[in-house]
XYZ file of C-alpha atoms in Angstrom:
307
model
C 0.131 -0.068 -0.054
C 2.761 2.392 0.963
C 4.508 1.918 -2.267
C 1.893 2.443 -4.326
C 1.264 5.790 -2.330
C 4.758 6.859 -2.945
C 4.817 5.808 -6.697
C 1.655 7.970 -7.321
C 3.534 10.781 -5.608
C 6.264 10.806 -7.829
C 3.940 10.551 -11.021
C 1.910 13.832 -9.809
C 5.316 16.236 -8.959
C 5.862 19.082 -11.416
C 8.569 18.910 -13.698
C 11.597 20.037 -11.859
C 12.489 23.833 -12.897
C 10.293 23.432 -15.707
C 12.924 21.300 -17.466
C 11.073 18.041 -17.837
C 8.086 19.727 -19.405
C 8.517 18.782 -22.927
C 7.181 21.708 -24.470
C 10.410 23.397 -22.950
C 12.969 20.768 -22.864
C 15.007 19.799 -26.018
C 14.553 16.488 -27.614
C 17.741 14.061 -26.865
C 19.673 15.442 -24.277
C 20.095 14.475 -20.512
C 18.520 16.373 -17.426
C 21.880 17.546 -16.560
C 22.396 18.891 -20.356
C 18.934 20.396 -20.356
C 19.635 22.068 -17.062
C 23.101 23.818 -17.908
C 21.922 24.814 -21.431
C 19.338 26.361 -19.520
C 21.417 28.054 -17.314
C 23.859 29.328 -19.905
C 20.837 31.194 -21.449
C 21.235 34.980 -21.399
C 18.241 37.062 -20.598
C 16.576 38.915 -22.765
C 18.109 42.291 -22.888
C 16.127 44.936 -21.975
C 14.283 47.177 -24.479
C 15.950 50.378 -25.287
C 13.870 53.291 -23.425
C 12.150 55.693 -25.785
C 14.082 58.590 -26.784
C 13.234 61.655 -25.101
C 12.405 64.921 -27.271
C 14.300 67.933 -26.408
C 12.634 70.560 -24.856
C 11.502 73.066 -27.253
C 12.868 76.559 -26.887
C 10.698 79.700 -26.045
C 9.347 80.946 -29.460
C 11.186 83.508 -29.760
C 14.265 82.217 -29.028
C 16.493 82.750 -32.736
C 17.644 79.505 -34.583
C 20.711 77.949 -32.293
C 22.476 77.514 -35.483
C 26.000 78.892 -36.041
C 25.244 80.288 -38.892
C 22.530 82.680 -37.735
C 23.970 85.868 -37.252
C 20.980 86.880 -34.450
C 22.079 83.765 -31.884
C 22.486 85.232 -28.464
C 26.293 85.189 -27.823
C 27.205 83.719 -25.028
C 28.440 85.182 -21.550
C 31.958 86.912 -21.659
C 32.067 87.179 -25.419
C 32.157 90.635 -27.314
C 29.044 91.915 -28.807
C 29.766 92.265 -32.458
C 27.333 93.531 -35.453
C 24.971 96.557 -36.635
C 22.756 97.675 -34.115
C 20.400 100.790 -33.376
C 19.700 102.663 -30.056
C 16.266 102.864 -29.417
C 16.345 104.169 -26.135
C 18.544 105.768 -23.608
C 19.099 107.257 -19.868
C 20.859 106.740 -16.922
C 24.102 105.233 -18.208
C 22.397 102.813 -20.064
C 21.186 102.225 -23.612
C 18.881 99.814 -25.049
C 20.320 98.674 -28.483
C 18.298 96.296 -31.052
C 19.857 94.970 -34.220
C 19.797 96.044 -37.538
C 17.417 92.588 -38.729
C 13.912 93.401 -38.386
C 13.191 89.839 -37.729
C 15.844 89.867 -34.744
C 14.675 88.779 -31.306
C 17.609 90.163 -29.405
C 17.711 93.411 -26.937
C 20.738 94.276 -26.162
C 20.908 96.269 -22.471
C 24.212 98.156 -22.337
C 25.716 99.672 -19.456
C 28.608 102.529 -19.322
C 30.763 103.439 -16.581
C 29.898 107.165 -17.367
C 26.298 108.170 -18.007
C 27.768 110.629 -21.121
C 29.163 107.831 -22.839
C 26.071 106.340 -23.511
C 24.941 106.818 -27.235
C 22.015 108.808 -27.910
C 18.761 107.605 -29.005
C 18.924 106.667 -32.673
C 22.549 106.191 -33.113
C 23.817 103.208 -35.490
C 26.388 101.505 -33.836
C 28.909 99.077 -35.652
C 30.637 97.034 -33.251
C 33.514 94.965 -33.556
C 35.358 92.619 -31.180
C 37.466 96.037 -30.194
C 34.163 98.218 -29.445
C 34.715 96.557 -25.833
C 31.265 95.517 -25.209
C 31.382 92.515 -23.027
C 28.249 90.001 -22.653
C 27.729 89.722 -18.734
C 24.505 87.888 -18.833
C 21.997 86.420 -21.376
C 18.040 86.403 -20.018
C 15.676 84.147 -22.115
C 12.444 84.757 -22.061
C 9.306 82.976 -22.847
C 7.497 86.266 -24.242
C 9.051 88.992 -25.671
C 12.659 89.493 -26.505
C 15.782 87.965 -25.592
C 17.795 90.245 -23.212
C 21.383 90.466 -23.401
C 23.182 92.642 -20.931
C 26.474 93.944 -21.651
C 29.045 96.228 -20.118
C 30.689 98.449 -22.598
C 34.344 99.405 -21.643
C 36.609 101.210 -24.106
C 39.782 100.302 -22.530
C 42.486 102.515 -21.542
C 41.858 105.475 -23.393
C 39.545 108.148 -22.884
C 36.934 107.343 -26.078
C 34.253 109.991 -26.733
C 31.001 109.944 -25.288
C 28.105 108.878 -27.457
C 29.804 105.581 -28.393
C 31.760 107.618 -30.754
C 35.454 106.560 -31.965
C 38.521 108.948 -32.429
C 39.373 109.365 -36.096
C 35.652 109.332 -37.235
C 34.814 111.460 -40.219
C 32.489 114.765 -40.534
C 30.520 112.639 -42.813
C 29.796 109.724 -40.381
C 29.122 112.446 -37.660
C 26.651 114.287 -39.706
C 24.899 111.473 -40.371
C 24.633 110.140 -37.035
C 22.999 113.864 -35.810
C 20.766 113.357 -38.823
C 18.968 110.430 -37.174
C 17.979 112.774 -34.320
C 14.992 114.776 -34.289
C 14.587 118.352 -33.471
C 18.043 118.970 -33.612
C 19.781 122.102 -35.106
C 23.277 121.149 -36.688
C 26.012 123.753 -38.023
C 29.259 123.778 -39.243
C 32.116 126.046 -39.692
C 35.729 126.640 -40.207
C 37.528 127.723 -36.668
C 41.246 128.390 -37.481
C 42.564 124.805 -38.588
C 39.761 123.144 -36.690
C 36.398 122.378 -38.378
C 33.637 122.276 -35.980
C 30.493 120.935 -35.842
C 27.625 121.835 -33.505
C 24.344 120.470 -32.548
C 21.880 122.147 -30.330
C 17.859 121.593 -29.632
C 16.566 118.527 -28.299
C 19.406 116.431 -26.905
C 18.927 113.350 -24.807
C 19.302 113.425 -21.279
C 19.033 117.412 -20.673
C 22.177 118.074 -22.859
C 22.143 121.780 -24.293
C 24.891 121.657 -26.608
C 27.232 118.906 -28.464
C 30.714 120.643 -30.239
C 32.562 117.940 -32.510
C 35.978 119.513 -33.717
C 37.961 117.668 -36.513
C 41.612 118.318 -37.408
C 42.564 117.013 -40.609
C 38.890 115.970 -41.371
C 38.688 113.024 -38.679
C 37.154 113.652 -34.888
C 39.895 115.102 -31.941
C 37.926 117.061 -29.879
C 34.244 117.005 -28.427
C 32.744 118.925 -26.033
C 29.484 118.201 -24.010
C 27.784 120.749 -22.438
C 24.655 121.056 -19.358
C 23.116 124.231 -18.916
C 20.799 125.261 -16.329
C 19.548 128.552 -14.701
C 21.270 129.737 -11.692
C 18.352 129.198 -9.423
C 19.067 125.374 -9.843
C 22.533 125.372 -8.530
C 21.860 122.310 -6.208
C 20.764 120.292 -8.916
C 23.436 121.138 -11.076
C 26.137 120.437 -8.714
C 24.592 117.253 -7.771
C 24.685 116.270 -11.783
C 28.785 117.635 -11.791
C 29.633 115.196 -8.666
C 27.373 112.197 -10.105
C 29.002 112.525 -13.482
C 32.696 113.018 -11.753
C 31.956 109.915 -9.881
C 31.162 108.184 -13.004
C 34.315 109.174 -14.835
C 36.642 108.547 -11.781
C 35.063 104.884 -11.927
C 36.182 104.073 -15.078
C 39.361 106.152 -15.548
C 40.454 106.303 -12.123
C 41.438 109.489 -9.906
C 41.148 112.710 -11.827
C 43.466 115.718 -11.165
C 41.788 119.104 -9.450
C 42.602 122.158 -11.380
C 41.948 125.701 -10.021
C 38.449 126.727 -9.337
C 36.175 128.139 -12.447
C 34.474 130.580 -10.631
C 36.589 132.486 -8.209
C 35.688 133.308 -4.387
C 32.535 131.187 -4.921
C 32.340 127.236 -3.301
C 31.589 125.245 -6.454
C 33.312 122.256 -7.889
C 36.991 122.635 -8.854
C 37.736 121.352 -12.736
C 38.659 117.424 -13.138
C 41.147 116.571 -15.562
C 41.541 112.665 -16.240
C 44.381 111.778 -18.812
C 45.124 108.354 -20.329
C 47.476 107.860 -23.451
C 47.182 110.188 -26.030
C 43.673 111.293 -24.278
C 42.055 113.563 -21.726
C 38.808 114.409 -20.497
C 38.481 117.708 -18.799
C 35.196 118.938 -16.734
C 34.397 122.244 -15.211
C 31.672 123.903 -13.564
C 31.198 127.658 -15.381
C 29.091 130.334 -14.893
C 27.763 132.434 -17.710
C 25.663 135.784 -18.601
C 24.618 136.548 -21.952
C 24.577 140.392 -21.547
C 24.434 142.710 -18.597
C 20.052 141.997 -18.301
C 20.136 138.269 -18.888
C 19.817 135.449 -16.589
C 22.860 133.971 -15.127
C 23.172 130.445 -16.010
C 25.288 127.673 -15.067
C 26.837 125.110 -17.041
C 28.958 121.955 -16.891
C 31.474 121.654 -19.459
C 32.744 118.035 -20.405
C 35.830 118.373 -22.927
C 37.137 115.222 -24.559
C 40.323 115.544 -26.606
C 42.464 113.127 -28.338
C 45.962 113.598 -29.642
C 47.285 111.000 -31.733
C 51.113 109.750 -30.961
C 53.814 110.471 -32.806
C 54.141 109.238 -36.006
C 50.711 107.866 -36.534
């Protein structure tokens, strides 16, 4: 009886590891051959994960292709290309590329407020222009903001992002982009002078451009206020002096412009072949005329010998 029971149990045991299942086991092999053959079979490779699509850039982000001139520049690079000043003030200027379909907006910061170019000015920037990218700010809506720091290097550069050596035609073309500005031109000795007056930006009263041998060698920027506004124009003088000092270092204090009156003394900043003098002047056009206070910032360039 016991023998019959054991035989019945053995018959009903499941195939060991599934290897004796006729549907699995290879024919014509022993148990051990089938066991080790199954053990050597490598598990099927896991399916490769689906490729995730790349994140979609904001719709206003220009094509990242290297041939696109409107691609946002990298931080630390120099800004290059053709731009137009669309807004300016407080030592900053907003530039937009000449390309009408560009999604870039350049915010340029200048060491001195007077160095910022006037609204409407057309700029051609190269690596030597000194506009270094400090930050790029993408946006899902609106333009891509690119922040740059304008540094013209070791020399005292003329204001308005001009360059020493530019021609009269180039300066007059720049002035022609400004509305409400009266431009005159006259010869004074060996120097040809272009004067601009009228609706100049940031409260400026007059611009003077001096040309020697047909190229820009001097420029004066003039602010003017009634005598009653002494406090505000003195503050303007101090603020401008601080900006120039940050950019060119400590300036030389000269003899006071208005003797016997407690006004800021003139200051001169010198760099190789260039200099900037800022002075505080009191003027009166005729005995009955109201006295006016004036700040004059005079930029000058003297080419090195042999150049």
